[in-house]
Structures are given as C-alpha cells and as structure tokens.
Amino acid sequence: MFKFGQDIGIDLGTATILVYIKNKGVVLKEPSVVAIDTNTGKVLKVGKEAQNMIGRTPGNIVAIRPLRDGVISDYDTTEKMIRYFLRKVCKNRFFKPRVMICIPSQATEVEERAVTDAALQAGAGKTYIIEEPLAAAIGAGIDISKPYGHMIVDIGGGTADVAVISLGEIVVSNSIKVAGDKFDEAIVRYIRKKHNMMIGDRTAEELKIEIGCVYPRPMTLSMEVKGRCLVSGLPKVITITSEEMLEALEECASQIVEAVHATLEKTPPELVGDISTGGILLTGGGSLIYGLDQLLSSKTGLDVNIADDAVLCVAKGTGMSLNYMDSMKNSSRRK
C-alpha cells in the first residue's frame, strides 16, 4: 500500500498563499506572486521576493499573480508556484503529501479540476477539495456537524464567499468577485478621478490597511500618499483622509452587503432563526477592513463578529479537515 507523507492544507488565495501542516499549524504565509523571465520562461522568484519586484522590473522580467478572483488564471505558473511552496515545507521528499486545497463556494468543475491537476503536477500524492466557507468555519472552531445554522462570510483577496452551514454541509451559498483586490482597485480609481494622481496597487493596499473604512470612524485619520501627477507627469504628494476612503469603498462594501442579503433570503426559516441567535461570523483578511462588521450589523440587524485569527481561519480549517475526510465525503470531493 502506498504511503503518503505529510498532511498539508493549502489556502490558495488570490493575494496570499497559506500552508498548514498537521500538528504544526500554519507554517508558511507568502504573497501569491511569481517573477518570470519572459525570454527563458524561467521562474526567478516566488512569494515575498517576487512581490517586491512588482512595478520595478526590467522589460524581460514580469511579476505576475497567477490567481484571479479566487481561481487559476495562469495554469503553468500556478503549478510552479505550488511546487515551490510544497518543496519549501516538505521535509520528506520520498513520500508525497496528501493535500487539501480550498476553492470558492461556487467554483465550476473546470476550475476545480485545474486546481487539483496543478497540485498533482506540483508533487502532491493525493489532492482533495474543500469549499472556503466550510474550511473557514472549521478553522474558526465551529462544530459544523450539528443540525444548527451558521452563517460564514469569508472575504479574501479575490472573492467574498457567503454561506449558511448545517450538518457539515453548505445549505445556501453565494460567491461574488468583490473582495480585497476590488477594494484596492476602487482606491486607485478614486484617487485618479478626484486628485488626478496615479498610485500603485501596493500604495492602495497600504491606504486600505492604515486608514480604510466602510463605516464612519469616530476620529478622522489621514495618510500622506506619493504618486504621479496625471497632469504634469511629475511626482506628487497628497494627504488622503479616512472620510475619502469611506467614499471610495462604499460601492464595494454595498455589494458584499447585498450578497449577504441575497443569501439570507434563500435560507430556510429554521436556519435563519439559528443565525438570528448566533449571528454572522466574518473571516478572511478582507473582513479586517474597519467597520465591515458594524456595516453588516446595521444593515441586517444581526450580531456580526470577526473570527480570531481571521486571516488564518481558512488555512487552518483546510488542514484540519484532513482529519475528518472520511466523514466529509459529501462536503469535499475527492479527486
């Protein structure tokens, strides 16, 4: 009988990859970025080192993110990236690891197959798939096996997944391609339109983290931003306030609220009763933007809580679910 190596869970995120190893926890967290020499096709850097190259590379080197909106957009590069991270965390090269990978709740069969094939080609011995809201719930410490409704809103880099879970399965779900990346893009658009200045994605992300908000802050914050003036073409420095961030992010936040509303409308009444008691749980890095919990609470009338270690919940749950694979045959699809 073939013997597998380590049990590994991978949160294959649009912005960040997290790797969980059984009995060790999350051992790796790096950006989902690969730097490639276009002349030779050779991978030069992966992860943090590749991210530092974005916007700073010569013509023959491109730093790309091979995942878009939660799914693979560049198969070959994704395979190379997964191979790199598996080799980085696997001590035993002789026995291939069992790997559980999470995907958005409404990913297609083709998108699932691309993920499993990429992992197998990258060196996994056996690959399994789990939907992100399920993984997030497990990672947050929820006992999903009980006949009780839990609503999870997982906001990553590429997608926001909303799901109601009961008896170990997703009863109702909704997935929209509005999450951390779209927040960044909205900030870039806002500053270009209002201030005639172009900023990069990394600057937009810093703004989002430092002063971004989707619900009014008790005190106005501000941050100095450097970019290129679209009128003169010269460097420009301006000050952006949290009130401007609220305006810039309003549309994206509204779409997430609408996705939660739409999911609640499709949820059976008994489970809605459970949710009204237990509230909504937010997970994922996108849930940490200031005021999202307050916004959802004000719009739904429900208690909204942010999970402990919200960024790590999906990765933890993905790895932990390997312990329950036999009882999760209906929730995860073995490939």
XYZ file of C-alpha atoms in Angstrom:
335
model
C 0.000 0.000 0.000
C 1.379 3.419 -0.979
C 2.388 5.521 1.996
C 1.713 9.245 1.923
C 3.922 11.867 3.532
C 2.698 14.895 5.428
C -0.914 16.068 5.530
C -0.959 19.586 4.126
C -3.720 22.162 3.783
C -3.306 24.986 1.274
C -5.306 28.208 1.247
C -4.695 29.030 -2.411
C -5.602 32.686 -2.181
C -5.631 35.323 -4.892
C -3.410 37.599 -2.800
C -1.746 35.247 -0.318
C -0.920 31.549 -0.049
C -1.008 29.962 3.392
C 0.182 26.420 4.089
C -0.949 24.403 7.105
C 0.802 21.218 8.223
C -0.852 18.762 10.583
C 0.408 19.098 14.174
C 2.449 22.193 13.235
C -0.162 24.777 12.261
C 0.319 27.464 9.612
C 3.984 27.211 8.585
C 4.020 29.487 5.540
C 2.340 32.720 4.524
C 3.539 34.405 1.350
C 2.096 36.553 -1.451
C 0.718 34.689 -4.490
C 3.243 36.309 -6.823
C 5.725 34.788 -9.273
C 8.534 36.631 -11.115
C 9.307 35.128 -14.536
C 11.959 35.813 -17.178
C 9.892 36.114 -20.364
C 12.895 35.299 -22.556
C 13.523 31.894 -20.997
C 10.254 31.170 -19.147
C 12.295 30.538 -16.001
C 10.828 31.306 -12.586
C 13.165 33.762 -10.866
C 11.440 34.492 -7.565
C 8.294 33.375 -5.756
C 6.341 34.922 -2.878
C 7.673 37.924 -0.947
C 10.767 38.360 -3.117
C 8.609 38.363 -6.263
C 6.136 40.819 -4.741
C 8.954 43.284 -4.102
C 9.601 43.254 -7.863
C 6.095 44.368 -8.868
C 6.337 47.612 -10.819
C 10.127 47.589 -10.556
C 11.213 45.019 -13.155
C 13.053 45.459 -16.483
C 11.241 44.589 -19.716
C 12.183 40.893 -19.807
C 11.004 40.176 -16.241
C 7.344 40.165 -15.225
C 5.970 39.753 -11.711
C 2.514 38.197 -12.025
C -0.245 36.862 -9.821
C -1.371 33.577 -11.425
C -4.662 33.508 -9.499
C -7.507 35.891 -10.235
C -10.838 36.144 -8.436
C -10.074 33.030 -6.404
C -9.343 30.731 -9.359
C -6.405 29.874 -11.603
C -5.831 32.286 -14.474
C -2.347 31.003 -15.421
C -2.140 27.218 -15.007
C 1.587 26.677 -15.663
C 2.684 29.457 -13.339
C 0.307 28.282 -10.597
C 1.758 24.776 -10.835
C 5.297 26.149 -10.481
C 4.240 28.274 -7.523
C 2.583 25.335 -5.711
C 5.631 23.148 -6.439
C 7.917 25.793 -4.946
C 5.882 26.075 -1.736
C 5.451 22.284 -1.348
C 9.201 21.814 -1.640
C 9.758 24.602 0.867
C 7.594 22.983 3.557
C 8.031 19.260 2.853
C 10.954 17.686 4.686
C 10.431 14.192 3.327
C 10.818 14.247 -0.458
C 10.342 10.464 -0.814
C 6.736 10.286 0.389
C 4.348 12.603 -1.440
C 1.987 14.615 0.777
C -1.785 14.438 0.928
C -3.018 17.908 0.097
C -6.353 19.601 0.805
C -6.946 22.802 -1.158
C -9.801 25.259 -0.705
C -11.775 26.849 -3.539
C -14.586 29.462 -3.712
C -18.018 28.030 -2.899
C -19.331 28.447 -6.438
C -16.245 27.438 -8.428
C -17.019 25.420 -11.576
C -15.986 21.816 -12.230
C -13.388 23.081 -14.702
C -11.909 25.422 -12.088
C -11.842 22.591 -9.528
C -10.075 20.297 -11.964
C -7.474 22.958 -12.730
C -6.660 23.280 -9.011
C -6.387 19.531 -8.376
C -4.361 18.895 -11.543
C -1.966 21.735 -10.713
C -1.385 20.333 -7.207
C -0.830 16.782 -8.502
C 1.589 18.008 -11.167
C 3.381 20.022 -8.466
C 4.095 16.893 -6.425
C 1.058 16.079 -4.279
C 0.365 12.384 -3.745
C -3.402 12.831 -3.429
C -5.418 16.033 -3.700
C -8.746 16.913 -2.117
C -11.006 19.939 -2.475
C -12.961 21.799 0.196
C -15.086 24.914 -0.207
C -13.742 28.037 1.507
C -16.706 28.756 3.839
C -16.553 25.198 5.213
C -12.820 25.493 5.781
C -13.280 28.909 7.399
C -15.910 27.559 9.801
C -13.719 24.622 10.828
C -10.715 26.902 11.276
C -12.766 29.285 13.423
C -13.580 26.436 15.803
C -17.227 25.917 14.838
C -18.654 22.410 15.167
C -20.255 22.204 11.737
C -21.566 18.642 12.245
C -24.530 19.741 14.381
C -28.022 20.476 12.976
C -27.602 24.181 13.616
C -27.289 27.015 11.126
C -24.108 29.093 10.971
C -23.548 31.955 8.536
C -19.970 32.492 7.407
C -18.788 35.465 5.330
C -15.244 34.799 4.107
C -13.632 37.789 2.383
C -10.285 37.091 0.774
C -8.319 38.816 -1.936
C -10.356 37.721 -4.948
C -13.763 36.589 -3.705
C -16.262 37.106 -0.920
C -17.982 33.820 -0.051
C -21.221 33.856 1.924
C -22.586 30.528 3.141
C -25.025 29.008 5.592
C -23.717 25.742 7.016
C -25.573 22.980 8.844
C -24.857 19.269 9.417
C -21.418 19.574 7.876
C -22.629 20.875 4.539
C -23.305 24.163 2.799
C -27.077 24.687 2.614
C -27.082 28.037 0.791
C -24.128 29.934 -0.646
C -23.215 32.966 -2.680
C -19.840 33.957 -4.083
C -19.011 37.345 -5.573
C -15.772 38.602 -7.075
C -15.643 41.627 -4.800
C -13.015 41.442 -2.066
C -9.617 42.825 -1.088
C -8.365 43.330 -4.657
C -11.501 45.207 -5.662
C -11.107 47.453 -2.606
C -7.574 48.290 -3.803
C -8.782 48.976 -7.348
C -11.545 51.236 -6.021
C -8.976 53.287 -4.093
C -6.759 53.640 -7.182
C -9.762 54.790 -9.265
C -10.927 57.252 -6.615
C -7.541 58.966 -6.283
C -7.101 59.105 -10.052
C -10.532 60.657 -10.521
C -10.566 63.078 -7.581
C -6.909 64.045 -7.304
C -5.598 63.477 -10.858
C -2.911 61.238 -9.439
C -1.878 57.678 -10.217
C -0.816 55.372 -7.387
C 0.237 51.724 -7.428
C -1.619 48.730 -6.042
C 0.742 48.408 -3.097
C 0.140 52.026 -2.078
C -3.613 51.453 -2.369
C -3.327 48.416 -0.114
C -1.393 50.446 2.475
C -4.141 53.079 2.419
C -6.788 50.388 2.866
C -4.997 48.865 5.855
C -3.980 52.090 7.582
C -6.997 54.380 7.161
C -9.511 52.449 5.033
C -13.044 52.072 6.347
C -16.555 51.133 5.197
C -18.293 52.640 8.237
C -17.620 56.096 9.733
C -14.672 56.172 12.132
C -15.068 58.004 15.461
C -11.992 60.066 14.564
C -10.813 61.106 11.108
C -7.445 59.624 10.147
C -5.134 60.816 7.387
C -2.164 59.489 5.464
C 0.386 61.040 3.126
C 0.414 59.411 -0.305
C 3.006 59.619 -3.068
C 2.237 59.080 -6.730
C 2.469 60.532 -10.228
C 0.505 63.607 -11.250
C -1.566 62.830 -14.367
C -1.410 66.477 -15.498
C 2.307 67.231 -15.209
C 3.667 63.684 -15.145
C 5.792 64.640 -12.140
C 5.901 63.116 -8.627
C 3.133 64.368 -6.377
C 2.355 64.105 -2.658
C -1.153 64.485 -1.233
C -2.935 63.747 2.040
C -5.869 61.328 1.992
C -8.395 61.086 4.832
C -10.422 58.163 6.147
C -13.601 60.003 5.098
C -12.384 59.842 1.496
C -11.689 56.121 1.933
C -15.265 55.648 3.115
C -16.474 57.285 -0.094
C -14.068 55.267 -2.257
C -15.054 51.900 -0.769
C -18.791 52.464 -0.453
C -19.765 50.631 -3.655
C -17.664 47.524 -2.935
C -18.991 47.305 0.612
C -22.574 47.625 -0.656
C -22.081 44.639 -2.975
C -20.944 42.479 -0.060
C -23.985 43.579 1.974
C -26.222 42.685 -0.983
C -24.630 39.224 -1.221
C -25.382 38.622 2.473
C -28.980 39.802 1.988
C -29.433 37.539 -1.042
C -28.125 34.530 0.896
C -30.403 35.208 3.864
C -33.399 35.443 1.519
C -32.681 31.914 0.238
C -32.046 30.426 3.693
C -34.710 28.117 5.231
C -36.619 29.796 8.104
C -35.343 27.418 10.820
C -31.745 28.189 9.909
C -32.479 31.923 9.782
C -33.697 31.551 13.368
C -30.373 29.955 14.312
C -28.458 32.760 12.603
C -30.506 35.432 14.383
C -29.342 33.842 17.642
C -25.745 33.068 16.715
C -25.088 35.973 14.377
C -22.744 36.194 11.392
C -19.059 35.259 11.527
C -16.554 37.144 9.358
C -13.302 35.501 8.261
C -10.533 36.296 5.788
C -8.181 39.251 5.500
C -10.814 41.407 3.781
C -13.037 41.206 6.861
C -10.466 43.223 8.826
C -11.178 46.471 6.998
C -12.506 48.894 9.580
C -16.266 48.955 10.101
C -17.353 46.000 7.945
C -18.799 44.204 10.957
C -20.652 47.377 12.028
C -21.943 47.961 8.500
C -23.317 44.424 8.155
C -24.854 44.589 11.617
C -26.607 47.875 10.846
C -27.944 46.572 7.509
C -29.087 43.125 8.699
C -29.985 43.734 12.338
C -27.853 40.706 13.305
C -24.829 40.379 15.554
C -21.666 40.292 13.446
C -18.361 39.041 14.829
C -14.870 38.838 13.348
C -13.191 35.468 13.941
C -9.999 35.190 15.949
C -7.069 34.869 13.517
C -9.450 35.782 10.686
C -6.643 35.683 8.109
C -5.625 32.145 9.101
C -9.078 30.562 9.512
C -9.345 29.121 6.003
C -5.799 27.720 6.051
C -6.321 26.162 9.483
C -9.667 24.674 8.508
C -8.300 23.349 5.219
C -5.570 21.443 7.054
C -7.777 20.345 9.954
C -10.389 18.953 7.572
C -7.930 16.225 6.552
C -8.592 14.691 9.969
C -12.270 14.343 9.104
C -12.053 13.292 5.479
C -13.986 10.062 5.897
C -16.914 11.913 7.469
C -16.729 14.735 4.925
C -17.238 12.799 1.691
C -20.318 14.837 0.905
C -18.630 18.128 1.717
C -15.366 17.653 -0.126
C -14.913 15.977 -3.467
C -12.045 13.561 -3.747
C -10.056 13.652 -6.976
